[in-house]
Amino acid sequence: MPDMYATQALTNLVPLAEELDKNKVTPGVLGFIVFAALAVGVWALMKSMNRHMGRVNFEESAEPASKETAEPVSGSAKRK
């Protein structure tokens, strides 16, 4: 039975499609829905990123008094 309803719906929509100008291309409702879904996704990601960045606890260490007393940076330290 469900096939009968789908067939009836398609036969009613076919004449509407023939009335459209085939040289004119528009994004239509589907394009708007995809764009809106992408916009909502980007908004959710930005909100999540702001929440995570707010939780970061970064404390900068005090600068050493002179270069001689400073410990070498881990990248420049010699390996044993």
Coordinates of N, CA and C in Angstrom, one line a residue:
M1 N 0.8 -1.2 0.0 CA 0.0 0.0 0.0 C 0.8 1.3 0.0
P2 N 2.0 1.3 0.7 CA 2.7 2.6 0.7 C 3.2 3.0 -0.6
D3 N 3.5 2.0 -1.5 CA 4.0 2.3 -2.9 C 2.9 3.1 -3.6
M4 N 1.7 2.8 -3.4 CA 0.6 3.5 -4.1 C 0.6 4.9 -3.8
Y5 N 0.9 5.3 -2.5 CA 0.9 6.7 -2.1 C 2.1 7.4 -2.7
A6 N 3.2 6.8 -2.8 CA 4.4 7.4 -3.4 C 4.2 7.6 -4.9
T7 N 3.6 6.6 -5.5 CA 3.4 6.7 -6.9 C 2.4 7.9 -7.2
Q8 N 1.4 8.0 -6.4 CA 0.4 9.1 -6.6 C 1.1 10.5 -6.4
A9 N 2.0 10.6 -5.4 CA 2.7 11.8 -5.1 C 3.6 12.2 -6.3
L10 N 4.3 11.2 -6.9 CA 5.2 11.4 -8.0 C 4.4 11.9 -9.2
T11 N 3.3 11.2 -9.5 CA 2.5 11.6 -10.7 C 2.0 13.0 -10.5
N12 N 1.7 13.5 -9.3 CA 1.3 14.8 -9.1 C 2.4 15.9 -9.2
L13 N 3.6 15.5 -8.9 CA 4.7 16.4 -9.0 C 5.4 16.5 -10.4
V14 N 5.2 15.5 -11.2 CA 5.8 15.5 -12.5 C 5.4 16.7 -13.4
P15 N 4.1 17.0 -13.4 CA 3.7 18.2 -14.2 C 4.3 19.5 -13.7
L16 N 4.5 19.6 -12.4 CA 5.1 20.8 -11.8 C 6.6 20.9 -12.3
A17 N 7.3 19.8 -12.4 CA 8.7 19.8 -12.8 C 8.8 20.2 -14.2
E18 N 7.9 19.9 -15.1 CA 7.9 20.3 -16.5 C 7.7 21.7 -16.7
E19 N 7.1 22.4 -15.7 CA 6.8 23.8 -15.9 C 8.1 24.7 -15.6
L20 N 9.1 24.1 -14.9 CA 10.3 24.8 -14.5 C 11.2 25.1 -15.8
D21 N 11.9 26.2 -15.7 CA 12.8 26.5 -16.8 C 14.0 25.6 -16.6
K22 N 14.4 24.8 -17.6 CA 15.5 23.8 -17.4 C 16.8 24.5 -17.5
N23 N 16.9 25.8 -18.0 CA 18.1 26.5 -18.1 C 18.5 27.3 -16.8
K24 N 17.5 27.4 -15.9 CA 17.7 28.1 -14.7 C 18.0 27.1 -13.6
V25 N 19.2 27.3 -12.9 CA 19.5 26.4 -11.8 C 19.5 27.1 -10.5
T26 N 18.8 26.6 -9.5 CA 18.8 27.3 -8.2 C 19.0 26.2 -7.2
P27 N 19.6 26.6 -6.0 CA 19.9 25.6 -5.0 C 18.6 25.1 -4.4
G28 N 17.5 25.8 -4.3 CA 16.3 25.3 -3.8 C 16.3 25.1 -2.3
V29 N 15.3 24.4 -1.8 CA 15.1 24.1 -0.4 C 16.3 23.2 0.1
L30 N 16.6 22.2 -0.7 CA 17.7 21.3 -0.2 C 19.0 22.0 0.0
G31 N 19.3 22.9 -0.9 CA 20.6 23.7 -0.7 C 20.5 24.6 0.6
F32 N 19.3 25.2 0.9 CA 19.2 25.9 2.1 C 19.3 25.1 3.3
I33 N 18.7 23.9 3.3 CA 18.8 23.0 4.4 C 20.2 22.6 4.7
V34 N 21.0 22.2 3.6 CA 22.4 21.8 3.8 C 23.2 23.0 4.3
F35 N 23.0 24.2 3.8 CA 23.7 25.4 4.3 C 23.4 25.7 5.7
A36 N 22.1 25.6 6.1 CA 21.7 25.8 7.5 C 22.3 24.8 8.4
A37 N 22.4 23.5 8.0 CA 23.0 22.5 8.8 C 24.5 22.8 9.0
L38 N 25.2 23.2 8.0 CA 26.6 23.5 8.1 C 26.8 24.7 9.0
A39 N 25.9 25.7 8.9 CA 26.0 26.9 9.8 C 25.8 26.5 11.3
V40 N 24.8 25.7 11.5 CA 24.6 25.2 12.9 C 25.8 24.4 13.4
G41 N 26.3 23.6 12.6 CA 27.5 22.8 13.0 C 28.7 23.6 13.3
V42 N 29.0 24.6 12.5 CA 30.1 25.5 12.8 C 29.9 26.3 14.0
W43 N 28.6 26.8 14.3 CA 28.3 27.5 15.5 C 28.5 26.6 16.7
A44 N 28.1 25.3 16.6 CA 28.3 24.4 17.8 C 29.8 24.1 18.0
L45 N 30.5 24.0 17.0 CA 32.0 23.8 17.1 C 32.7 25.0 17.8
M46 N 32.3 26.2 17.3 CA 32.9 27.4 17.9 C 32.5 27.5 19.4
K47 N 31.3 27.2 19.7 CA 30.8 27.3 21.1 C 31.6 26.3 22.0
S48 N 31.8 25.1 21.5 CA 32.6 24.0 22.2 C 34.0 24.5 22.3
M49 N 34.6 25.0 21.3 CA 36.0 25.5 21.3 C 36.2 26.6 22.4
N50 N 35.2 27.5 22.4 CA 35.3 28.6 23.4 C 35.2 28.0 24.8
R51 N 34.4 27.0 25.0 CA 34.2 26.4 26.3 C 35.5 25.7 26.7
H52 N 36.1 25.0 25.8 CA 37.4 24.2 26.1 C 38.5 25.2 26.3
M53 N 38.6 26.3 25.6 CA 39.7 27.3 25.7 C 39.5 28.0 27.1
G54 N 38.3 28.1 27.6 CA 38.1 28.8 28.9 C 38.6 27.9 30.0
R55 N 38.7 26.6 29.8 CA 39.1 25.7 30.8 C 40.6 25.6 30.9
V56 N 41.3 26.1 29.9 CA 42.8 26.0 29.9 C 43.4 26.9 30.9
N57 N 44.2 26.4 31.8 CA 44.9 27.1 32.8 C 46.4 27.2 32.5
F58 N 46.7 28.4 31.9 CA 48.1 28.6 31.5 C 48.7 29.7 32.3
E59 N 49.7 29.3 33.0 CA 50.5 30.3 33.9 C 51.9 30.4 33.3
E60 N 52.3 31.5 32.9 CA 53.6 31.7 32.4 C 54.6 31.8 33.5
S61 N 55.8 31.1 33.3 CA 56.8 31.1 34.4 C 57.5 32.4 34.3
A62 N 58.1 32.7 35.5 CA 58.9 34.0 35.6 C 60.1 33.9 34.7
E63 N 60.6 35.0 34.2 CA 61.8 35.0 33.3 C 63.0 34.8 34.2
P64 N 64.0 34.1 33.8 CA 65.2 33.9 34.6 C 66.0 35.2 34.7
A65 N 66.8 35.4 35.7 CA 67.5 36.6 36.0 C 68.6 36.8 34.9
S66 N 69.3 35.8 34.5 CA 70.3 36.0 33.4 C 70.3 34.7 32.6
K67 N 71.0 34.8 31.4 CA 71.1 33.6 30.5 C 71.9 32.5 31.1
E68 N 72.9 32.9 32.0 CA 73.9 31.9 32.5 C 73.2 31.0 33.5
T69 N 72.2 31.5 34.3 CA 71.6 30.7 35.3 C 70.4 29.9 34.7
A70 N 70.0 30.3 33.5 CA 68.8 29.6 32.9 C 69.2 28.2 32.5
E71 N 68.2 27.3 32.7 CA 68.4 25.9 32.2 C 68.2 25.9 30.7
P72 N 68.9 24.9 30.1 CA 68.7 24.8 28.6 C 67.3 24.4 28.3
V73 N 66.9 24.8 27.1 CA 65.6 24.4 26.6 C 65.6 22.9 26.2
S74 N 64.6 22.2 26.4 CA 64.6 20.7 26.2 C 65.0 20.4 24.8
G75 N 64.8 21.2 23.8 CA 65.1 20.9 22.4 C 66.6 21.1 22.2
S76 N 67.3 21.9 23.0 CA 68.7 22.1 22.8 C 69.6 21.4 23.7
A77 N 69.0 20.6 24.7 CA 69.8 19.9 25.6 C 70.5 18.7 25.0
K78 N 71.7 18.4 25.4 CA 72.4 17.2 24.8 C 71.9 15.9 25.5
R79 N 71.8 14.9 24.6 CA 71.3 13.6 25.1 C 72.5 12.8 25.5
K80 N 72.3 11.9 26.5 CA 73.4 11.1 27.0 C 73.3 9.7 26.3

